[in-house]
Amino acid sequence: MDPERIGIVGWSLGGYYAPRALAFEKRLKLGVAWGANHDWFEVQEGRRRREGENPVPHYWDHVFWVWGASDMDDFIEKTRGMHLNGGTEHISIDNMPYVAGIIADWVAETFDELAASQSA
């Protein structure tokens, strides 16, 4: 295993944990977060207000199982303070110079495309 080529990919709950891992584990050289919830409590409360108790079949049963929650109140209590505030600012691009260049190029290209479309 090449220690200079270790990364992490996370989706959904893993998408929440991947940035946290990147913030505090400097051996990671690449990270991808898909479908991450920055604030679990806020997102799930929004889902409940928008979609009710059954957004998709068995959704809440699955969420309770993942979190080891006995019911909605228990789940809310477990996720109330679960957010990425106070963590992501520790992510350093210093250990990801190749990725930093790609991100910088992509941001510049995207901005240029957006600016051109707005002036047209």
mmCIF file of C-alpha atoms in Angstrom:
data_model
loop_
_atom_site.group_PDB
_atom_site.id
_atom_site.type_symbol
_atom_site.label_atom_id
_atom_site.label_comp_id
_atom_site.label_asym_id
_atom_site.label_seq_id
_atom_site.Cartn_x
_atom_site.Cartn_y
_atom_site.Cartn_z
ATOM 1 C CA MET A 1 0.000 0.000 0.000
ATOM 2 C CA ASP A 2 1.282 3.441 -0.939
ATOM 3 C CA PRO A 3 0.714 5.768 2.042
ATOM 4 C CA GLU A 4 0.759 8.744 -0.317
ATOM 5 C CA ARG A 5 -2.326 7.458 -2.128
ATOM 6 C CA ILE A 6 -4.848 6.874 0.651
ATOM 7 C CA GLY A 7 -8.250 8.485 0.400
ATOM 8 C CA ILE A 8 -11.764 8.257 1.715
ATOM 9 C CA VAL A 9 -15.133 8.281 -0.022
ATOM 10 C CA GLY A 10 -18.425 8.599 1.790
ATOM 11 C CA TRP A 11 -22.065 8.736 0.762
ATOM 12 C CA SER A 12 -25.026 9.797 2.904
ATOM 13 C CA LEU A 13 -23.925 9.242 6.511
ATOM 14 C CA GLY A 14 -20.476 8.392 5.144
ATOM 15 C CA GLY A 15 -20.588 11.727 3.322
ATOM 16 C CA TYR A 16 -20.919 13.366 6.713
ATOM 17 C CA TYR A 17 -18.045 11.373 8.203
ATOM 18 C CA ALA A 18 -15.624 11.715 5.247
ATOM 19 C CA PRO A 19 -15.016 15.479 5.745
ATOM 20 C CA ARG A 20 -14.620 14.907 9.492
ATOM 21 C CA ALA A 21 -11.999 12.254 8.780
ATOM 22 C CA LEU A 22 -10.214 14.607 6.377
ATOM 23 C CA ALA A 23 -10.243 17.366 8.976
ATOM 24 C CA PHE A 24 -8.471 15.323 11.622
ATOM 25 C CA GLU A 25 -6.609 12.524 9.815
ATOM 26 C CA LYS A 26 -3.740 14.122 7.877
ATOM 27 C CA ARG A 27 -2.621 10.819 6.322
ATOM 28 C CA LEU A 28 -5.622 11.005 3.987
ATOM 29 C CA LYS A 29 -4.655 12.434 0.609
ATOM 30 C CA LEU A 30 -8.052 12.587 -1.090
ATOM 31 C CA GLY A 31 -11.631 12.811 0.024
ATOM 32 C CA VAL A 32 -15.016 12.671 -1.676
ATOM 33 C CA ALA A 33 -18.302 13.353 0.079
ATOM 34 C CA TRP A 34 -21.531 12.507 -1.742
ATOM 35 C CA GLY A 35 -24.962 13.274 -0.392
ATOM 36 C CA ALA A 36 -23.616 14.581 2.872
ATOM 37 C CA ASN A 37 -25.809 16.291 5.428
ATOM 38 C CA HIS A 38 -23.966 19.229 6.967
ATOM 39 C CA ASP A 39 -26.454 19.253 9.842
ATOM 40 C CA TRP A 40 -28.245 15.936 10.405
ATOM 41 C CA PHE A 41 -30.877 17.275 12.759
ATOM 42 C CA GLU A 42 -31.794 20.170 10.471
ATOM 43 C CA VAL A 43 -32.011 17.982 7.361
ATOM 44 C CA GLN A 44 -34.111 15.299 9.049
ATOM 45 C CA GLU A 45 -36.457 17.857 10.627
ATOM 46 C CA GLY A 46 -36.901 19.402 7.164
ATOM 47 C CA ARG A 47 -37.633 15.970 5.734
ATOM 48 C CA ARG A 48 -40.250 15.309 8.427
ATOM 49 C CA ARG A 49 -41.976 18.639 7.815
ATOM 50 C CA ARG A 50 -41.897 18.177 4.043
ATOM 51 C CA GLU A 51 -42.615 14.458 3.685
ATOM 52 C CA GLY A 52 -44.244 13.393 6.943
ATOM 53 C CA GLU A 53 -43.541 10.163 8.729
ATOM 54 C CA ASN A 54 -42.995 8.099 5.555
ATOM 55 C CA PRO A 55 -40.820 9.905 2.995
ATOM 56 C CA VAL A 56 -39.929 6.583 1.340
ATOM 57 C CA PRO A 57 -40.968 3.090 2.458
ATOM 58 C CA HIS A 58 -39.226 2.084 5.674
ATOM 59 C CA TYR A 59 -37.050 5.226 5.756
ATOM 60 C CA TRP A 60 -37.466 5.935 9.455
ATOM 61 C CA ASP A 61 -37.126 2.254 10.386
ATOM 62 C CA HIS A 62 -33.803 2.225 8.568
ATOM 63 C CA VAL A 63 -32.637 5.491 10.154
ATOM 64 C CA PHE A 64 -33.570 4.280 13.639
ATOM 65 C CA TRP A 65 -31.679 1.035 13.005
ATOM 66 C CA VAL A 66 -28.543 2.850 11.795
ATOM 67 C CA TRP A 67 -28.566 5.182 14.795
ATOM 68 C CA GLY A 68 -29.692 2.621 17.346
ATOM 69 C CA ALA A 69 -32.658 4.871 18.092
ATOM 70 C CA SER A 70 -35.794 3.511 19.707
ATOM 71 C CA ASP A 71 -38.119 6.175 18.287
ATOM 72 C CA MET A 72 -38.231 9.643 16.723
ATOM 73 C CA ASP A 73 -37.504 11.457 19.977
ATOM 74 C CA ASP A 74 -34.444 9.273 20.581
ATOM 75 C CA PHE A 75 -33.228 9.840 17.015
ATOM 76 C CA ILE A 76 -33.697 13.619 17.318
ATOM 77 C CA GLU A 77 -31.771 13.632 20.590
ATOM 78 C CA LYS A 78 -28.898 11.638 19.057
ATOM 79 C CA THR A 79 -28.582 13.902 16.022
ATOM 80 C CA ARG A 80 -29.386 17.319 17.497
ATOM 81 C CA GLY A 81 -25.742 18.388 17.730
ATOM 82 C CA MET A 82 -24.474 16.400 14.769
ATOM 83 C CA HIS A 83 -23.158 18.922 12.285
ATOM 84 C CA LEU A 84 -19.911 19.804 10.568
ATOM 85 C CA ASN A 85 -19.551 23.188 12.269
ATOM 86 C CA GLY A 86 -16.212 23.360 14.014
ATOM 87 C CA GLY A 87 -14.602 20.612 11.985
ATOM 88 C CA THR A 88 -14.340 21.309 8.304
ATOM 89 C CA GLU A 89 -12.092 24.322 8.773
ATOM 90 C CA HIS A 90 -9.398 21.827 9.824
ATOM 91 C CA ILE A 91 -9.343 20.273 6.358
ATOM 92 C CA SER A 92 -6.029 21.188 4.819
ATOM 93 C CA ILE A 93 -5.368 21.279 1.107
ATOM 94 C CA ASP A 94 -1.631 21.117 1.902
ATOM 95 C CA ASN A 95 -1.676 17.339 1.908
ATOM 96 C CA MET A 96 -3.706 17.293 -1.340
ATOM 97 C CA PRO A 97 -1.768 19.523 -3.785
ATOM 98 C CA TYR A 98 -2.874 17.640 -6.915
ATOM 99 C CA VAL A 99 -6.526 17.855 -5.925
ATOM 100 C CA ALA A 100 -6.135 21.499 -4.926
ATOM 101 C CA GLY A 101 -4.977 22.312 -8.452
ATOM 102 C CA ILE A 102 -7.934 20.500 -9.976
ATOM 103 C CA ILE A 103 -10.386 22.242 -7.635
ATOM 104 C CA ALA A 104 -8.843 25.651 -8.334
ATOM 105 C CA ASP A 105 -9.010 25.051 -12.085
ATOM 106 C CA TRP A 106 -12.606 23.792 -11.882
ATOM 107 C CA VAL A 107 -13.721 26.761 -9.772
ATOM 108 C CA ALA A 108 -12.058 29.199 -12.191
ATOM 109 C CA GLU A 109 -13.614 27.512 -15.233
ATOM 110 C CA THR A 110 -17.036 27.356 -13.601
ATOM 111 C CA PHE A 111 -16.862 31.003 -12.593
ATOM 112 C CA ASP A 112 -15.781 32.016 -16.108
ATOM 113 C CA GLU A 113 -18.656 30.019 -17.639
ATOM 114 C CA LEU A 114 -21.160 31.512 -15.194
ATOM 115 C CA ALA A 115 -19.908 35.065 -15.790
ATOM 116 C CA ALA A 116 -20.057 34.559 -19.575
ATOM 117 C CA SER A 117 -23.617 33.197 -19.418
ATOM 118 C CA GLN A 118 -24.791 36.148 -17.312
ATOM 119 C CA SER A 119 -23.279 38.746 -19.634
ATOM 120 C CA ALA A 120 -24.805 37.147 -22.748
#
